[in-house]
Short mmCIF file of C-alpha atoms and ligand atoms in Angstrom, two decimals:
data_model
loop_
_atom_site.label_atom_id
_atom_site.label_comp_id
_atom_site.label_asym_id
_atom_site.label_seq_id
_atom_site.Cartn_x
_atom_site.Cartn_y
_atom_site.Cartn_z
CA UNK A 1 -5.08 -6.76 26.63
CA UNK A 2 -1.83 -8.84 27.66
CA UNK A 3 0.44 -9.79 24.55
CA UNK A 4 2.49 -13.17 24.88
CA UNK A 5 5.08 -12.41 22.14
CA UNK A 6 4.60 -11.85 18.77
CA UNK A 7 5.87 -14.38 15.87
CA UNK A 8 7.82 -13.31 12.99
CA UNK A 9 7.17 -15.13 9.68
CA UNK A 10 8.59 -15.05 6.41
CA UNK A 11 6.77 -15.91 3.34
CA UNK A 12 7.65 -16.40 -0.23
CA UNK A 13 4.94 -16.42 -2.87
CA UNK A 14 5.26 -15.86 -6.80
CA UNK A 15 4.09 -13.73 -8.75
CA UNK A 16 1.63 -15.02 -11.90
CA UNK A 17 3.43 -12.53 -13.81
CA UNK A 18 6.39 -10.33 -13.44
CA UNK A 19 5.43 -6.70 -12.35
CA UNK A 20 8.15 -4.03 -13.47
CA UNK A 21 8.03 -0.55 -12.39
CA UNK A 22 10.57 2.32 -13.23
CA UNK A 23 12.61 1.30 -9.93
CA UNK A 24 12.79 -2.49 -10.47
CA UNK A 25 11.43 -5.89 -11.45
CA UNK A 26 9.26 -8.12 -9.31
CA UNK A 27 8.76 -12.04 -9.22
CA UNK A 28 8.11 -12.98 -6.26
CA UNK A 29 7.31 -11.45 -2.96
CA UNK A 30 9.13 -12.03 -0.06
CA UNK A 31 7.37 -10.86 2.47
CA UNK A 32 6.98 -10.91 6.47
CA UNK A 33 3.85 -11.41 8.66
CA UNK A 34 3.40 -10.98 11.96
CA UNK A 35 0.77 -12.63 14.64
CA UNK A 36 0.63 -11.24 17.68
CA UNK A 37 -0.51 -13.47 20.65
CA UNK A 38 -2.66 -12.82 23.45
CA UNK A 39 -4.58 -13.62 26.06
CA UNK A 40 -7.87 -13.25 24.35
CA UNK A 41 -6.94 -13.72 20.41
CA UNK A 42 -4.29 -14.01 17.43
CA UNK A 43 -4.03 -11.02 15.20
CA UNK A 44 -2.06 -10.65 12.03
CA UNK A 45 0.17 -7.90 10.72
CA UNK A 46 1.54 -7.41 7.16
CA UNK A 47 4.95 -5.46 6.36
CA UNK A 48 4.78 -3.77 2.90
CA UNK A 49 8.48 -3.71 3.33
CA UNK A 50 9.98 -4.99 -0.73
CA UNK A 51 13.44 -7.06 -0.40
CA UNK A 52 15.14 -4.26 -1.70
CA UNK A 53 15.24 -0.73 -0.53
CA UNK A 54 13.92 0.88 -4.19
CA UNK A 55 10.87 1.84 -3.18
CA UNK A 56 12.05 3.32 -0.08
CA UNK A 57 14.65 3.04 2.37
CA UNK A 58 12.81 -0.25 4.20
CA UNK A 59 13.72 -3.35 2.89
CA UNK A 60 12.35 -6.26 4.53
CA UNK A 61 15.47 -7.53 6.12
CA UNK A 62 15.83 -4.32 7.89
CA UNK A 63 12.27 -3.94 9.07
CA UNK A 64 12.46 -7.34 10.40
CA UNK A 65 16.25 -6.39 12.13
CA UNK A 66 14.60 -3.30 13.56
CA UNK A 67 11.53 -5.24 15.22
CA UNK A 68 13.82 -7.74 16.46
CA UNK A 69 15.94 -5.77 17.88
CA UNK A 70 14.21 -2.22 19.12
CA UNK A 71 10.59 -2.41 18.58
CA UNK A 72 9.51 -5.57 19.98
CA UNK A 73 11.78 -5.00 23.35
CA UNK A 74 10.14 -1.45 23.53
CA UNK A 75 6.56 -3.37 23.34
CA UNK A 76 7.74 -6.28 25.93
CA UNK A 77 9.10 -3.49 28.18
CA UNK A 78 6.71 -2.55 31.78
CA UNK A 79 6.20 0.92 30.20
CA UNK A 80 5.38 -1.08 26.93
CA UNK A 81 2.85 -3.80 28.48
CA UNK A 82 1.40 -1.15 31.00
CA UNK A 83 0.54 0.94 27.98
CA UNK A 84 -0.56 -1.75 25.76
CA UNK A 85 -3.25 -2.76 28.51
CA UNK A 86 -4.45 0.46 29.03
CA UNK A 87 -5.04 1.75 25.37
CA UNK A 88 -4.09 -1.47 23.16
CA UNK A 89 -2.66 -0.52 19.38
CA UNK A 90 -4.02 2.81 20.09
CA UNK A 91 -0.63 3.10 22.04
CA UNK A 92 2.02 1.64 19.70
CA UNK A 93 2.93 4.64 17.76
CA UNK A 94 3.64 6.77 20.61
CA UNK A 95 5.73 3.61 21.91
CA UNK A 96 7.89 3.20 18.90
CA UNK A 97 8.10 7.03 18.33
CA UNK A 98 10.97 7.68 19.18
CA UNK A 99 12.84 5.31 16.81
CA UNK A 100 13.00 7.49 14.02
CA UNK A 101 11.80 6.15 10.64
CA UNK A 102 11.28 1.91 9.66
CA UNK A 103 7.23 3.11 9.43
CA UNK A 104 6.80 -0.12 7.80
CA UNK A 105 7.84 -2.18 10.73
CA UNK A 106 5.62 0.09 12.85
CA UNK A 107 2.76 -0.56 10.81
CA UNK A 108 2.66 -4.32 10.64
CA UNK A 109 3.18 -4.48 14.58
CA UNK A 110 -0.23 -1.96 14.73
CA UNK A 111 -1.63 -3.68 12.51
CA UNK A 112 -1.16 -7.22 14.43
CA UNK A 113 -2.38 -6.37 17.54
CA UNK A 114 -5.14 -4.27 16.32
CA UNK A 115 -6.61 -7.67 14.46
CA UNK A 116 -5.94 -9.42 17.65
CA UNK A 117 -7.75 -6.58 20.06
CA UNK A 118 -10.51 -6.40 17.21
CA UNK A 119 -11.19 -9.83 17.20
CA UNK A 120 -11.47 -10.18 20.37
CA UNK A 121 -14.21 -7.69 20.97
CA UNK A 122 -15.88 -8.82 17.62
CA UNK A 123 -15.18 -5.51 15.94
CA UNK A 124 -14.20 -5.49 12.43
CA UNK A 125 -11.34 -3.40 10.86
CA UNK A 126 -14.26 -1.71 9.08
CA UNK A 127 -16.14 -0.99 11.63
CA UNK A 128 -13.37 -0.14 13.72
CA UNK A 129 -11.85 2.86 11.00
CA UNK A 130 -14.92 4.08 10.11
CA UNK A 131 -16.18 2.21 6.54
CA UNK A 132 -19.18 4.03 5.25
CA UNK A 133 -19.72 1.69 2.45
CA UNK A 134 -19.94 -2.60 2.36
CA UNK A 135 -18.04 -2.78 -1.14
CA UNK A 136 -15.55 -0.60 -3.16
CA UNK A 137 -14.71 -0.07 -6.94
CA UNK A 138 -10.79 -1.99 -7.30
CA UNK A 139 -8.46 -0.36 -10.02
CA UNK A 140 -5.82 -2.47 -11.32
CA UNK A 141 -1.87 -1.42 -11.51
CA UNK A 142 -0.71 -2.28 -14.92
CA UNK A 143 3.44 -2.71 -15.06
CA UNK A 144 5.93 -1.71 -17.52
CA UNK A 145 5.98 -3.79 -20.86
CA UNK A 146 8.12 -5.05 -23.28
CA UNK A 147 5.98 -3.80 -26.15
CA UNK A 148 2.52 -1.73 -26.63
CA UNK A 149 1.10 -4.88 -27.98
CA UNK A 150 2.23 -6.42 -24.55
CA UNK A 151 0.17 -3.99 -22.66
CA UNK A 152 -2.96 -3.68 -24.61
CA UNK A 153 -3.32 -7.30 -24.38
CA UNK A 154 -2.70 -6.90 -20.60
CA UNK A 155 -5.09 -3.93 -19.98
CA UNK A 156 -7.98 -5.89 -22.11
CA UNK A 157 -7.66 -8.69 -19.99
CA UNK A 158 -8.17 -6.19 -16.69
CA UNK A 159 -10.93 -4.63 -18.61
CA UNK A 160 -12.50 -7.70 -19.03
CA UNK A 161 -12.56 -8.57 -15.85
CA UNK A 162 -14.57 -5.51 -14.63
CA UNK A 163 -11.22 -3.28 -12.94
CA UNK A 164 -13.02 0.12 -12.69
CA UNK A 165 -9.76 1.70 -13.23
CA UNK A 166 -6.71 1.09 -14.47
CA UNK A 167 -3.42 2.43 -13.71
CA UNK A 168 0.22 3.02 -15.89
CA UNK A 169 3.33 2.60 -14.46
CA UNK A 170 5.31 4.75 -16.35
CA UNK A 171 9.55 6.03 -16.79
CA UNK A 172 10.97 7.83 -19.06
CA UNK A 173 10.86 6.14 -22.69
CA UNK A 174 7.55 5.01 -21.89
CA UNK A 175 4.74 7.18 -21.00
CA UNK A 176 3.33 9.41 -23.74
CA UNK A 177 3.17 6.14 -26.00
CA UNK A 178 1.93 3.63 -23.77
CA UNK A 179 -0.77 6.19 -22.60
CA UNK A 180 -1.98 7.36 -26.29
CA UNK A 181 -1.95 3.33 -27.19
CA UNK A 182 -4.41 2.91 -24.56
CA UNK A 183 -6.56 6.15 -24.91
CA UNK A 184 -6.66 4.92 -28.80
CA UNK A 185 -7.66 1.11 -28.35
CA UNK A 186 -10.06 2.08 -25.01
CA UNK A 187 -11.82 5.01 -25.83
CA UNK A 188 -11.93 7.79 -23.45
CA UNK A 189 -14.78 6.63 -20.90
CA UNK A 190 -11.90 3.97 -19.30
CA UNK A 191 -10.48 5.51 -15.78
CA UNK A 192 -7.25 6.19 -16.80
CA UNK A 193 -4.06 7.44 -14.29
CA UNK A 194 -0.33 6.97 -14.50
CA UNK A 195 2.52 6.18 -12.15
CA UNK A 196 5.81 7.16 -12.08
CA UNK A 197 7.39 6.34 -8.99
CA UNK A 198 10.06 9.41 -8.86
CA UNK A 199 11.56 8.94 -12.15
CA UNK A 200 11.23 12.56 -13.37
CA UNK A 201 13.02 15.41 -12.84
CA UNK A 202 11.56 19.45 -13.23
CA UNK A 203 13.13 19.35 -16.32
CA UNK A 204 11.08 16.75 -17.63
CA UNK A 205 8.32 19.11 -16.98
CA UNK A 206 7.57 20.19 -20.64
CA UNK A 207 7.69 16.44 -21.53
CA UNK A 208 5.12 15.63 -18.82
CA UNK A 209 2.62 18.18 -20.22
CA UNK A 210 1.77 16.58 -23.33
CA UNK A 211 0.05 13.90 -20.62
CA UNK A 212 -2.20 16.63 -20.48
CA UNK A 213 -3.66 15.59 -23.87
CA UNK A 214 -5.20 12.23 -22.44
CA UNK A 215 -7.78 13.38 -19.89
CA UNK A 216 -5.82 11.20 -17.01
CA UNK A 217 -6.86 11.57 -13.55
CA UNK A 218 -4.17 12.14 -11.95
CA UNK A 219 -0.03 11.93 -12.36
CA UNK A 220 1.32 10.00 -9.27
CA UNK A 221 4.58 10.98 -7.74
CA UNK A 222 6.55 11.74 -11.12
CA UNK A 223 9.58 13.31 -8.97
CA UNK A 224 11.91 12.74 -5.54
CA UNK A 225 10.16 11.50 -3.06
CA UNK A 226 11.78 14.90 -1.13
CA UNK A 227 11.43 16.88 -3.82
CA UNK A 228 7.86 18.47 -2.49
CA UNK A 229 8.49 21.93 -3.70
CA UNK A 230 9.47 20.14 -7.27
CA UNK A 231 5.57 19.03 -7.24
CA UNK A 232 4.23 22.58 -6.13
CA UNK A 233 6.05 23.69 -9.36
CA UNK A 234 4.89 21.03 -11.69
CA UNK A 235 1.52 21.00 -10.41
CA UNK A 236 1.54 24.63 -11.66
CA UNK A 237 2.85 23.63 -15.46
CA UNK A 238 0.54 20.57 -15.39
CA UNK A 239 -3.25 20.55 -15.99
CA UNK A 240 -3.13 16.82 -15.16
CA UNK A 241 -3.91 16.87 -10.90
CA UNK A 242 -0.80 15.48 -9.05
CA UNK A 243 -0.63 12.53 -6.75
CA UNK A 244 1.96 12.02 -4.18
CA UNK A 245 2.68 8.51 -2.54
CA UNK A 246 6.43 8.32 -1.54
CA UNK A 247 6.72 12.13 -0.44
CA UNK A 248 4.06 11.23 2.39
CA UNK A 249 5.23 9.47 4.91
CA UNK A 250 2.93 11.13 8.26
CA UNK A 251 0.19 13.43 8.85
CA UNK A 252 2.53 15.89 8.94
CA UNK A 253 4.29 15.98 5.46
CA UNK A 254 0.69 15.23 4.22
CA UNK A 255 -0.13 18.76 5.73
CA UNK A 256 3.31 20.07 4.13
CA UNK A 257 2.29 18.89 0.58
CA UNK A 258 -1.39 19.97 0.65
CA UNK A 259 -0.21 23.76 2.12
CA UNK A 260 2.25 24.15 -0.36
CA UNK A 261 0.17 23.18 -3.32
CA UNK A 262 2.19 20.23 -4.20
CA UNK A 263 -0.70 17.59 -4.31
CA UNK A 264 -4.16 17.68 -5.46
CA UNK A 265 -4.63 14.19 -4.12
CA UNK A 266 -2.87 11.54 -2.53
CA UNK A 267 -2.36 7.95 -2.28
CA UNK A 268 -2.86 6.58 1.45
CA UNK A 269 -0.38 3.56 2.11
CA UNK A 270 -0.75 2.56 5.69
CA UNK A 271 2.58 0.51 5.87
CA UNK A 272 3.86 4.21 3.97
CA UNK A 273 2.97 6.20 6.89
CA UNK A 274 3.36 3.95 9.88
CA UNK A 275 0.06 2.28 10.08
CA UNK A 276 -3.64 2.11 9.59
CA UNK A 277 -4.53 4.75 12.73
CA UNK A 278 -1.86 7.12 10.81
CA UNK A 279 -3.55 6.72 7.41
CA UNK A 280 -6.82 7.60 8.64
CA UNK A 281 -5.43 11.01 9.99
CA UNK A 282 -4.20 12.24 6.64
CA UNK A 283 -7.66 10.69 5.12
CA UNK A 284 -9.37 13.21 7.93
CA UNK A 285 -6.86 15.83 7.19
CA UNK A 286 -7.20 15.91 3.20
CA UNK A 287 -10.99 15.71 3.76
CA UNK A 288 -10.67 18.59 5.64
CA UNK A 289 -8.55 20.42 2.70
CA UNK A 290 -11.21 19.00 -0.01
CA UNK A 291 -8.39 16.55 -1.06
CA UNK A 292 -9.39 13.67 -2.58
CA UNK A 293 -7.36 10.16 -1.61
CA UNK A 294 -7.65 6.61 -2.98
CA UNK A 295 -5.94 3.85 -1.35
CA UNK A 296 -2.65 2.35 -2.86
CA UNK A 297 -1.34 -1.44 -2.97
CA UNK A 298 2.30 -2.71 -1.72
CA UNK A 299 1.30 -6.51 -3.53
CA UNK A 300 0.01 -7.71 -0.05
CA UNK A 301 -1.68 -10.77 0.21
CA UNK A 302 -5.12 -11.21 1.75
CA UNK A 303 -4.40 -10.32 4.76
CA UNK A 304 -3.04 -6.60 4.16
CA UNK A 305 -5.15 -6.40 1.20
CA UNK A 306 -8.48 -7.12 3.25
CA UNK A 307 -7.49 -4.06 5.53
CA UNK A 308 -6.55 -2.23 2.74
CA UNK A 309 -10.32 -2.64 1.71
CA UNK A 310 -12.03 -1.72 5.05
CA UNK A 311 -9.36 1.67 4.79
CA UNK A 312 -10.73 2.56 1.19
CA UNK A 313 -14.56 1.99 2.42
CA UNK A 314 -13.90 5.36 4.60
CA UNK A 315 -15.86 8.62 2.96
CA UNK A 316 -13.19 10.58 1.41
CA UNK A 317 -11.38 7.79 -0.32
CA UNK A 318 -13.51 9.29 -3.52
CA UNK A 319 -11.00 7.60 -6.29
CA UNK A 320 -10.92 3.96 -7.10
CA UNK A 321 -7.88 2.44 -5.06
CA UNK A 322 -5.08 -0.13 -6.09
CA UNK A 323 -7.37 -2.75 -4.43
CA UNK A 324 -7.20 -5.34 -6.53
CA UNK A 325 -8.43 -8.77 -6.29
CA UNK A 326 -5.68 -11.73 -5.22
CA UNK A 327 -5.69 -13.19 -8.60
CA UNK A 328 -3.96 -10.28 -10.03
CA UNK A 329 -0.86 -10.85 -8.15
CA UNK A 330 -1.12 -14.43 -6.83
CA UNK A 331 -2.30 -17.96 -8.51
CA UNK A 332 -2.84 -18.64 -4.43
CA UNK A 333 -3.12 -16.17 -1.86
CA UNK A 334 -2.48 -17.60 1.55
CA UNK A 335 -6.22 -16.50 2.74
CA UNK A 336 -9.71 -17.17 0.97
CA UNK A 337 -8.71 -15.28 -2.29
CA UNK A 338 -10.39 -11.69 -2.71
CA UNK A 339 -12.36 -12.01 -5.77
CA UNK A 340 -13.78 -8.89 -8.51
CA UNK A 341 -17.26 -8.81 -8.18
CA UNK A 342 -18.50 -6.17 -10.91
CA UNK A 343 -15.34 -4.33 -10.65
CA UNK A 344 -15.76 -3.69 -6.86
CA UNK A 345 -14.38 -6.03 -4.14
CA UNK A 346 -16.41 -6.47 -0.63
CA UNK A 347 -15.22 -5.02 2.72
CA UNK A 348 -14.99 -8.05 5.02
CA UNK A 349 -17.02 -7.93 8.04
CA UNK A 350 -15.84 -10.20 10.35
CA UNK A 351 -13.98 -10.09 13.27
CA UNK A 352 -10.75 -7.94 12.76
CA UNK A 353 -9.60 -8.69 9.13
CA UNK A 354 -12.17 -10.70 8.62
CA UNK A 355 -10.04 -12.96 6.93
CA UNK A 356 -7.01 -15.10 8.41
CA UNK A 357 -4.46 -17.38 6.60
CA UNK A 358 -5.41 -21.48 5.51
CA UNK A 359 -2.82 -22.74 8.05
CA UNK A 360 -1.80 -25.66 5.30
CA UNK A 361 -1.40 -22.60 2.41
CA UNK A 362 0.45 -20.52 4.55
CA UNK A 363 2.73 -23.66 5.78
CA UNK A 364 3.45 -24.30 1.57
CA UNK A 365 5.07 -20.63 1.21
CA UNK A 366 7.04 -20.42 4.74
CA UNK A 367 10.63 -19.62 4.69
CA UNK A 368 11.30 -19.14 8.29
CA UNK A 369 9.59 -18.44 11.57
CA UNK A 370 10.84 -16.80 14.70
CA UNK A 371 8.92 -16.14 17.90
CA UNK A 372 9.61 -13.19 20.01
CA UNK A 373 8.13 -13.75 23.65
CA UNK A 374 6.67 -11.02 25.51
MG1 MG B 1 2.77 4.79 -6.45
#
């Protein structure tokens, strides 16, 4: 394979509704795409990278610096292109290894030229990561509201249109409410899990237990994302199984959390943990360790979301994931919208993705473009 550059693109696209978590407020999503160029095909990448660093330390003005600037030239170098035509995307993260960190900018480059090497050999991403089934149950993730009223109305609305599981974000001042509101008005057959994106503290531990009362399936990341041995001692005053997203950033501090009892399951991010080859090692490692994973949702558009799909279709993604169809973030998505069929959405099985923008959609929501030759 012989890359020609790789174009940067920025996209802005509102939200239909604002989507508040304990770290922040969305309303739009600013976000930056990548297609990668070669001989043979175009490929797309997706950064997960928010605007501001509250999620984690990317922010999408950095991850687009830090391509610029290091990754790209490290691609474009001759050790770069040699390796690239020997192994492809197989070879990026042990190119960009040893710039320490910016996993989301890693990720989206992987990610582009693996949709351009996959399409070119008429391989989907499916295929390609091992999807054992053709369609997969989509949970929703349900935001912070002003009022319980707010959020039932919200959560019937999922309900009704078939999410097979539905998920709290939570902070302190609103959990044990929120979550009893919903148990109450639902009834206890609805798939029920909360979110609290490191608001907690240890102390809070005592508070936390009363969760216990609601049958969830899981707690997700209620403290630091460093604060792994934190987890290993709440997961021992919980009876509600712990989740960690922002503590796992790599095989490796998957294997960390899972030794020292800090996880019973865990939420697989690719643009998290550096890519889509990277999140199906810790999917093969928690297998392994008979933990169970789901996949999570960064409010990608078709494109990421589509992969995000063909990831969750692999054998030990046993919980329903955070993907959701396109409608529940965007009134238009800049690819053929994924759509809720019976609660499940349907691995694509085309070439790569499977899916690629609608040139004239994507040209509506683009902020700026930038091409980086090879
Ligand atoms: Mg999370």
């Amino acid at each position: 394979m012989k890359l020609r550059g790789i174009e940067l693109r920025r996209v802005s696209m509102p939200l239909v509704a604002p989507f508040r978590t304990s770290f922040g407020t969305q309303t739009e999503r600013d976000i930056l795409l990548l297609k990668a160029v070669t001989d043979d095909a175009e490929g797309w990448g997706e950064c997960v990278a928010l605007s501001d660093p509250l999620y984690s330390a990317e922010y999408v003005e950095s991850q687009q610096d830090v391509l610029r600037r290091f990754l790209l030239p490290r691609l474009a170098s001759p050790e770069g292109t040699a390796a690239l035509g020997r192994s492809g995307a197989a070879a990026v993260a042990g190119l960009l290894h040893p710039y320490k960190g910016h996993r989301m900018a890693k990720a989206a480059v992987e990610m582009a030229i693996l949709d351009a090497e996959l399409r070119a050999l008429g391989r989907s991403f499916g295929r390609e990561l091992g999807a054992v089934a053709d369609r997969v149950p989509s949970g929703v993730s349900v935001g912070i509201h002003d009022s319980i009223p707010a959020l039932l109305s919200a959560v019937e609305g999922y309900l009704d249109e078939g999410y097979a599981r539905v998920k709290l974000k939570i902070e302190p001042g609103w959990d044990v409410e929120p979550v009893a509101a919903v148990r109450e008005r639902f009834g206890g057959d609805v798939l029920l899990q909360v979110d609290a994106n490191t608001a907690y503290t240890l102390r809070d531990a005592r508070h936390l237990a009363r969760l216990d009362a609601f049958d969830l399936l899981l707690i997700e990341q209620p403290l630091e994302e460093e604060d792994v041995l934190g987890h290993a001692a709440l997961a021992r005053r919980l009876a509600t199984p712990i989740c960690l997203d922002e503590s796992v950033v790599s095989a490796q501090t998957a294997a960390a959390a899972i030794t020292l009892g800090a996880c019973q399951i865990i939420n697989i991010k690719p643009g998290r943990v550096g890519g889509y080859l990277e999140a199906r090692r810790i999917h093969d490692l928690a297998a392994a360790h008979g933990v169970a994973v789901w996949c999570g949702g960064m409010v990608e558009t078709g494109l990421g979301r589509a992969a995000n799909i063909a990831l969750a279709a692999l054998p030990g993604f046993t919980l329903p994931g955070d993907v959701s169809a396109s409608g529940r973030f965007y009134r238009t998505d800049i690819t053929e919208p994924i759509v809720l069929d019976d609660g499940h959405v349907t691995v694509p099985t085309g070439p790569g993705l499977g899916v690629a923008p609608i040139p004239g959609l994507l040209e509506q929501v683009t902020t700026s473009v930038e091409w980086i030759a090879f």
